[in-house]
GROMACS .gro file of C-alpha atoms in nm:
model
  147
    1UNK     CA    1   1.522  -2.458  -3.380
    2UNK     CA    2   1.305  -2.745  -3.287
    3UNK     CA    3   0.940  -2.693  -3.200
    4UNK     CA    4   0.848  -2.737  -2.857
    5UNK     CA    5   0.514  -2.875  -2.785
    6UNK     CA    6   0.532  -2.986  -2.343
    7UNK     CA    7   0.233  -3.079  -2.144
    8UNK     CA    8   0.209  -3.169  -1.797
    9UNK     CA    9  -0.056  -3.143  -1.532
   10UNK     CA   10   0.033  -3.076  -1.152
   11UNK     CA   11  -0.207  -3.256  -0.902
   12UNK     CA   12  -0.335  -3.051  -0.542
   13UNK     CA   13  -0.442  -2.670  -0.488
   14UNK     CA   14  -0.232  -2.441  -0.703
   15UNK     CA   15  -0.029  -2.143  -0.523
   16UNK     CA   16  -0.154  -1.784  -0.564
   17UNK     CA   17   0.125  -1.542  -0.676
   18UNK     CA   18  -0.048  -1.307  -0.432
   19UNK     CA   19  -0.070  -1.554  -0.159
   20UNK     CA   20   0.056  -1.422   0.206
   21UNK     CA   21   0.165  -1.801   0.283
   22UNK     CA   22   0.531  -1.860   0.184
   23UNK     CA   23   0.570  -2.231   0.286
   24UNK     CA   24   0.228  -2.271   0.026
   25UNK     CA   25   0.404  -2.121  -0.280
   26UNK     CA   26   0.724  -2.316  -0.209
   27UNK     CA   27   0.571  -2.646  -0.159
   28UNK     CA   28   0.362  -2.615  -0.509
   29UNK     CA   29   0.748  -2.439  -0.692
   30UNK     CA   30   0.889  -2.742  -0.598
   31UNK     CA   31   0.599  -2.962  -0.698
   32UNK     CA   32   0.606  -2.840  -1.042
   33UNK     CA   33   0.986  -2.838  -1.091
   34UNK     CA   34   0.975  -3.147  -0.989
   35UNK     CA   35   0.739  -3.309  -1.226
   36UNK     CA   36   0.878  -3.109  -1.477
   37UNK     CA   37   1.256  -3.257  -1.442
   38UNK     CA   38   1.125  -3.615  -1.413
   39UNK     CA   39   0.934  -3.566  -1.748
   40UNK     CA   40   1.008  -3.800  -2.018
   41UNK     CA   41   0.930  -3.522  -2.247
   42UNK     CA   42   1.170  -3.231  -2.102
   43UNK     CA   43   1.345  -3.071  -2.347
   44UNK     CA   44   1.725  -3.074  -2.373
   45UNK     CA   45   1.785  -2.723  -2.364
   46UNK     CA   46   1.552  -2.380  -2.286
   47UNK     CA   47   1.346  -2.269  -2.583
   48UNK     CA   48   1.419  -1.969  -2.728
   49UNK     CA   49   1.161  -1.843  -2.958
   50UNK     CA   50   0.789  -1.693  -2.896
   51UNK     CA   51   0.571  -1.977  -2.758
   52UNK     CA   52   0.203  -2.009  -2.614
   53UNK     CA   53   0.048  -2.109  -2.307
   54UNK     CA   54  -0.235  -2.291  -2.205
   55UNK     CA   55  -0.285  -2.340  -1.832
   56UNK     CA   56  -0.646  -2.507  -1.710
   57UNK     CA   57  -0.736  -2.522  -1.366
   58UNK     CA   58  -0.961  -2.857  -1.288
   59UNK     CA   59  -1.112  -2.777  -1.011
   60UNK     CA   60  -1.299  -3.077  -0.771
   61UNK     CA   61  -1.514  -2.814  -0.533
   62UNK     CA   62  -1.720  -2.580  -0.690
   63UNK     CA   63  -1.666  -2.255  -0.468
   64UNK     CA   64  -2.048  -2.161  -0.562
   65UNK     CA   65  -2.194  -2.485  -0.366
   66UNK     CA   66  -1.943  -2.412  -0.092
   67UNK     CA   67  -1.719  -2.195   0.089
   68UNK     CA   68  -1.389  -2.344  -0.065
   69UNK     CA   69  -1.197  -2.044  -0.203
   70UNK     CA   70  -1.047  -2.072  -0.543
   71UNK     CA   71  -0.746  -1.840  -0.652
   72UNK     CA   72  -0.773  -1.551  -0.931
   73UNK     CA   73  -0.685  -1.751  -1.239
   74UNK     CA   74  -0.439  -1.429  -1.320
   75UNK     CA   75  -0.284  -1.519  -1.020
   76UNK     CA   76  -0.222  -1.866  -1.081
   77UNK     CA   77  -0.049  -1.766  -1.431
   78UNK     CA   78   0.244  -1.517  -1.282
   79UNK     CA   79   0.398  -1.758  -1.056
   80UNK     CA   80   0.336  -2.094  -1.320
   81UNK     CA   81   0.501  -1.880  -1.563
   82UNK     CA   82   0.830  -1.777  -1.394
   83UNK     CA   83   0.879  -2.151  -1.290
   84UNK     CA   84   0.844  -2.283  -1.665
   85UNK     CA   85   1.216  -2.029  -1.679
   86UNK     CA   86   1.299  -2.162  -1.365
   87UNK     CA   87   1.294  -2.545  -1.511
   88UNK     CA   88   1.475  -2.427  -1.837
   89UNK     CA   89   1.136  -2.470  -2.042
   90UNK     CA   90   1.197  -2.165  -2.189
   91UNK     CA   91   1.497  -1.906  -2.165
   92UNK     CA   92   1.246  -1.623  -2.024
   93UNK     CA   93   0.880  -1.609  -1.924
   94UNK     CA   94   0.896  -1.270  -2.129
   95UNK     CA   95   0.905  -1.580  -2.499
   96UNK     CA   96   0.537  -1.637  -2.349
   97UNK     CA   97   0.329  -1.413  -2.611
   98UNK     CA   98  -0.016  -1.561  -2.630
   99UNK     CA   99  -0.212  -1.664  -2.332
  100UNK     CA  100  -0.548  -1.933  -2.256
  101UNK     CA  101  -0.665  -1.951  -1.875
  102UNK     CA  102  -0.926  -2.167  -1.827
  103UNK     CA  103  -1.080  -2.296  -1.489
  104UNK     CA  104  -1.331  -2.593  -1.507
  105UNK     CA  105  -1.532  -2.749  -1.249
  106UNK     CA  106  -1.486  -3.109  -1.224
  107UNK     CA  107  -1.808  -3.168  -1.069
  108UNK     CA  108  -1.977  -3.006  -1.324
  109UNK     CA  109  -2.113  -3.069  -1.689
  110UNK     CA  110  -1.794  -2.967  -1.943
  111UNK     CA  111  -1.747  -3.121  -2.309
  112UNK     CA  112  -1.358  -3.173  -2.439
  113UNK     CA  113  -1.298  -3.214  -2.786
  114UNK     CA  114  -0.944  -3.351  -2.890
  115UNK     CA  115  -0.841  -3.404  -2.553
  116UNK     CA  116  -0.468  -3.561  -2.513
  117UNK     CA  117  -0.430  -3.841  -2.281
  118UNK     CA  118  -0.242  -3.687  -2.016
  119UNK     CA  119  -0.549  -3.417  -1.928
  120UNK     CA  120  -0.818  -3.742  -1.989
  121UNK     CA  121  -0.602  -3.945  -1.712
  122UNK     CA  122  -0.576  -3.648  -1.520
  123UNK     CA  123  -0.958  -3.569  -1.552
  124UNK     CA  124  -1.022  -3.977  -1.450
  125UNK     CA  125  -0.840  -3.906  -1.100
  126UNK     CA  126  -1.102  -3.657  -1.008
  127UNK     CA  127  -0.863  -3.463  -0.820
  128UNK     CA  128  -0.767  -3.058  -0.866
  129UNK     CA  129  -0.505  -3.016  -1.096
  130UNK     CA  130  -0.359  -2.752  -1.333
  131UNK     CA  131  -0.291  -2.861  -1.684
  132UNK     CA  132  -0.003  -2.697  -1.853
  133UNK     CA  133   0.080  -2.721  -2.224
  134UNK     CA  134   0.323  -2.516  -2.344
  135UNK     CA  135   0.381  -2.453  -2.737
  136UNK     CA  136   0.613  -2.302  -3.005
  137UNK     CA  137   0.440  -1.999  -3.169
  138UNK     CA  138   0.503  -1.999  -3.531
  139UNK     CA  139   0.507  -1.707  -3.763
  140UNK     CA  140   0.257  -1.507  -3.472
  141UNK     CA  141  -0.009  -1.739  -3.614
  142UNK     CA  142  -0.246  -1.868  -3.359
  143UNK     CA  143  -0.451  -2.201  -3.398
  144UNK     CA  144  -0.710  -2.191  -3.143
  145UNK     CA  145  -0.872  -2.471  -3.278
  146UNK     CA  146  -0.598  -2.686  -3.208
  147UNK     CA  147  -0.485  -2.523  -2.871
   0.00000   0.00000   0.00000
């Protein structure tokens, strides 16, 4: 089996799982499966074995300085999760055993070390986004320092 390692990031206000507003949560599904089949980096097939998920919410408005509400970031992960099956990421959301949410205020003081490219150009637009990066987990050993 090869080892999966997929980022992508998903630009605009994220979709609650709990959210009451249907036409919300299928705007951002679509969204993301669509970024996710254009890829250049979609896999071939599902991946099958245990993986790990990282899934960072850049947020633009800080809800403390305003009265912009920000979704639960447990929220966020349910319905993110069950489209990463949906695109054929992964056979089942159930392979996901090892979880990092993170939310981060873009207007804010924050340090990144190691940073790939694709969350530094997403950090650059200054926009809300959710990062996604999505990797095999090997042996039940978890790296956090390169996570």
């Amino acid at each position: 089996m090869v080892d999966l390692d997929f980022r992508f990031c998903v630009f605009g206000k994220p979709a609650s799982y709990q959210s009451d507003n249907s036409d919300n949560k299928r705007a951002w599904r679509e969204k993301v499966l669509d970024i996710i089949e254009s890829h250049p980096d979609k896999p071939s097939a599902p991946y099958t074995g245990p993986v790990k998920l990282l899934v960072s919410h850049f947020v633009a408005d800080d809800p403390r300085l305003n009265s912009v509400q920000q979704p639960d970031l447990d929220n966020l992960l349910k319905n993110n999760q069950d489209l990463l099956q949906s695109s054929y990421i992964i056979h089942n959301d159930r392979q996901i055993d090892h979880t990092i949410l993170t939310r981060v205020w873009l207007m804010g003081a924050f340090q990144l070390i190691g940073a790939h490219p694709i969350l530094l150009n997403a950090i650059a637009r200054g926009e809300e986004f959710l990062y996604f990066r999505l990797q095999s987990l090997s042996n039940n050993v978890i790296d956090l320092a390169n996570f």
